[in-house]
Amino acid sequence: MDPRKSTEWERKQDGFEEEIVQVNRVSKKTKGGNKIGFSVLTVVGNKNGKVGVGLGKAPDVSSAIKKGVSLARKHAIEIPIVNGTIPFGFNIKLGAAKIMLKPAPPGSGVIAGGAVRSVVSLAGIKNISSKVLGTKNQASNVYATIEALKRLSKRYEREKYVRGKNESR
C-alpha cells in the first residue's frame, strides 16, 4: 500500500474504510498567546450500505482524526442500494448547500464532486449522478449528502411499507 495514502484510506477489523475530507487549522487568542488546534472531517463506510461522517477536534491532527473516525462510526446510517444505485432521485437544501442525487444506469459509475463522491463511494453506491449547486464548503456538502441519504432511506422504507400493504389487499 502507498505510504502517502495510508492515512487517508484504512481498512479496519469491522470492515469500515475511512477517508479524510478536510483538515482545518484553527487558532484561538488566549491570555497566554495563541492556542492552535485542528478540526478534521472524516467519512467512514463499509461499501455495503453503511456510511457515517464525523468532525474531530483536537490539539494535534492524529487525535483529531481518531475522534472524527470514532464519531463517524457511532453515527453511521444504513442506506438502501438497489442494483448498485439509489432507488430514486433526491434533491436537498441544507443551509447553503444544495445537493442533487439521481440514480444512474449500470456502468455509468460515480459522477459526483469531491465531497459527495467520498460519501457515496464509501456507502457502496456504484452508479450515481449528482450535482452540488449551493456552496463550495466541503463540510456543508458532506453533511447535506448524509442528510439526503438519511431522508431517502426513510422515504424508501415508508414506500416499501405502503406498497406491501396495498399488495396484501
PDB file of C-alpha atoms in Angstrom, residues 64-122:
ATOM      1  CA  ALA A  64      -8.499  14.792  15.676  1.00  0.00           C
ATOM      2  CA  ILE A  65      -8.580  12.009  13.051  1.00  0.00           C
ATOM      3  CA  LYS A  66      -9.210   9.359  15.732  1.00  0.00           C
ATOM      4  CA  LYS A  67     -12.031  11.427  17.251  1.00  0.00           C
ATOM      5  CA  GLY A  68     -13.583  12.078  13.840  1.00  0.00           C
ATOM      6  CA  VAL A  69     -13.468   8.393  12.878  1.00  0.00           C
ATOM      7  CA  SER A  70     -14.998   7.258  16.184  1.00  0.00           C
ATOM      8  CA  LEU A  71     -17.795   9.844  15.853  1.00  0.00           C
ATOM      9  CA  ALA A  72     -18.438   8.760  12.265  1.00  0.00           C
ATOM     10  CA  ARG A  73     -18.665   5.081  13.268  1.00  0.00           C
ATOM     11  CA  LYS A  74     -21.032   5.938  16.118  1.00  0.00           C
ATOM     12  CA  HIS A  75     -23.359   7.934  13.849  1.00  0.00           C
ATOM     13  CA  ALA A  76     -23.248   5.663  10.780  1.00  0.00           C
ATOM     14  CA  ILE A  77     -26.522   5.292   8.875  1.00  0.00           C
ATOM     15  CA  GLU A  78     -27.914   2.453   6.752  1.00  0.00           C
ATOM     16  CA  ILE A  79     -28.922   3.370   3.197  1.00  0.00           C
ATOM     17  CA  PRO A  80     -30.824   1.370   0.558  1.00  0.00           C
ATOM     18  CA  ILE A  81     -28.912   0.313  -2.556  1.00  0.00           C
ATOM     19  CA  VAL A  82     -30.958  -1.089  -5.440  1.00  0.00           C
ATOM     20  CA  ASN A  83     -28.978  -2.551  -8.376  1.00  0.00           C
ATOM     21  CA  GLY A  84     -25.854  -0.609  -7.359  1.00  0.00           C
ATOM     22  CA  THR A  85     -27.604   2.777  -7.231  1.00  0.00           C
ATOM     23  CA  ILE A  86     -30.118   4.711  -5.134  1.00  0.00           C
ATOM     24  CA  PRO A  87     -33.829   3.814  -5.563  1.00  0.00           C
ATOM     25  CA  PHE A  88     -34.923   7.283  -6.791  1.00  0.00           C
ATOM     26  CA  GLY A  89     -33.694  10.845  -7.260  1.00  0.00           C
ATOM     27  CA  PHE A  90     -33.484  13.239  -4.331  1.00  0.00           C
ATOM     28  CA  ASN A  91     -32.859  16.981  -4.003  1.00  0.00           C
ATOM     29  CA  ILE A  92     -31.970  18.661  -0.715  1.00  0.00           C
ATOM     30  CA  LYS A  93     -31.145  22.133   0.526  1.00  0.00           C
ATOM     31  CA  LEU A  94     -29.434  22.168   3.914  1.00  0.00           C
ATOM     32  CA  GLY A  95     -28.052  25.545   4.929  1.00  0.00           C
ATOM     33  CA  ALA A  96     -26.218  26.954   1.912  1.00  0.00           C
ATOM     34  CA  ALA A  97     -25.643  23.514   0.356  1.00  0.00           C
ATOM     35  CA  LYS A  98     -27.893  22.276  -2.438  1.00  0.00           C
ATOM     36  CA  ILE A  99     -27.314  18.669  -3.469  1.00  0.00           C
ATOM     37  CA  MET A 100     -28.986  16.792  -6.310  1.00  0.00           C
ATOM     38  CA  LEU A 101     -28.711  12.973  -6.318  1.00  0.00           C
ATOM     39  CA  LYS A 102     -30.005  10.870  -9.226  1.00  0.00           C
ATOM     40  CA  PRO A 103     -29.890   7.120  -9.873  1.00  0.00           C
ATOM     41  CA  ALA A 104     -27.750   6.119 -12.841  1.00  0.00           C
ATOM     42  CA  PRO A 105     -27.806   3.055 -15.122  1.00  0.00           C
ATOM     43  CA  PRO A 106     -25.272   0.265 -14.526  1.00  0.00           C
ATOM     44  CA  GLY A 107     -21.822   1.018 -15.900  1.00  0.00           C
ATOM     45  CA  SER A 108     -22.017   4.801 -15.595  1.00  0.00           C
ATOM     46  CA  GLY A 109     -20.004   4.956 -12.350  1.00  0.00           C
ATOM     47  CA  VAL A 110     -19.944   7.655  -9.685  1.00  0.00           C
ATOM     48  CA  ILE A 111     -20.435  11.063 -11.262  1.00  0.00           C
ATOM     49  CA  ALA A 112     -20.019  13.395  -8.300  1.00  0.00           C
ATOM     50  CA  GLY A 113     -17.907  16.212  -6.895  1.00  0.00           C
ATOM     51  CA  GLY A 114     -15.257  15.629  -4.234  1.00  0.00           C
ATOM     52  CA  ALA A 115     -17.328  15.881  -1.046  1.00  0.00           C
ATOM     53  CA  VAL A 116     -20.320  13.953  -2.393  1.00  0.00           C
ATOM     54  CA  ARG A 117     -18.071  11.383  -4.101  1.00  0.00           C
ATOM     55  CA  SER A 118     -16.365  10.429  -0.834  1.00  0.00           C
ATOM     56  CA  VAL A 119     -19.717   9.810   0.889  1.00  0.00           C
ATOM     57  CA  VAL A 120     -21.432   7.829  -1.889  1.00  0.00           C
ATOM     58  CA  SER A 121     -18.382   5.727  -2.791  1.00  0.00           C
ATOM     59  CA  LEU A 122     -17.804   4.712   0.844  1.00  0.00           C
TER      60      LEU A 122
END
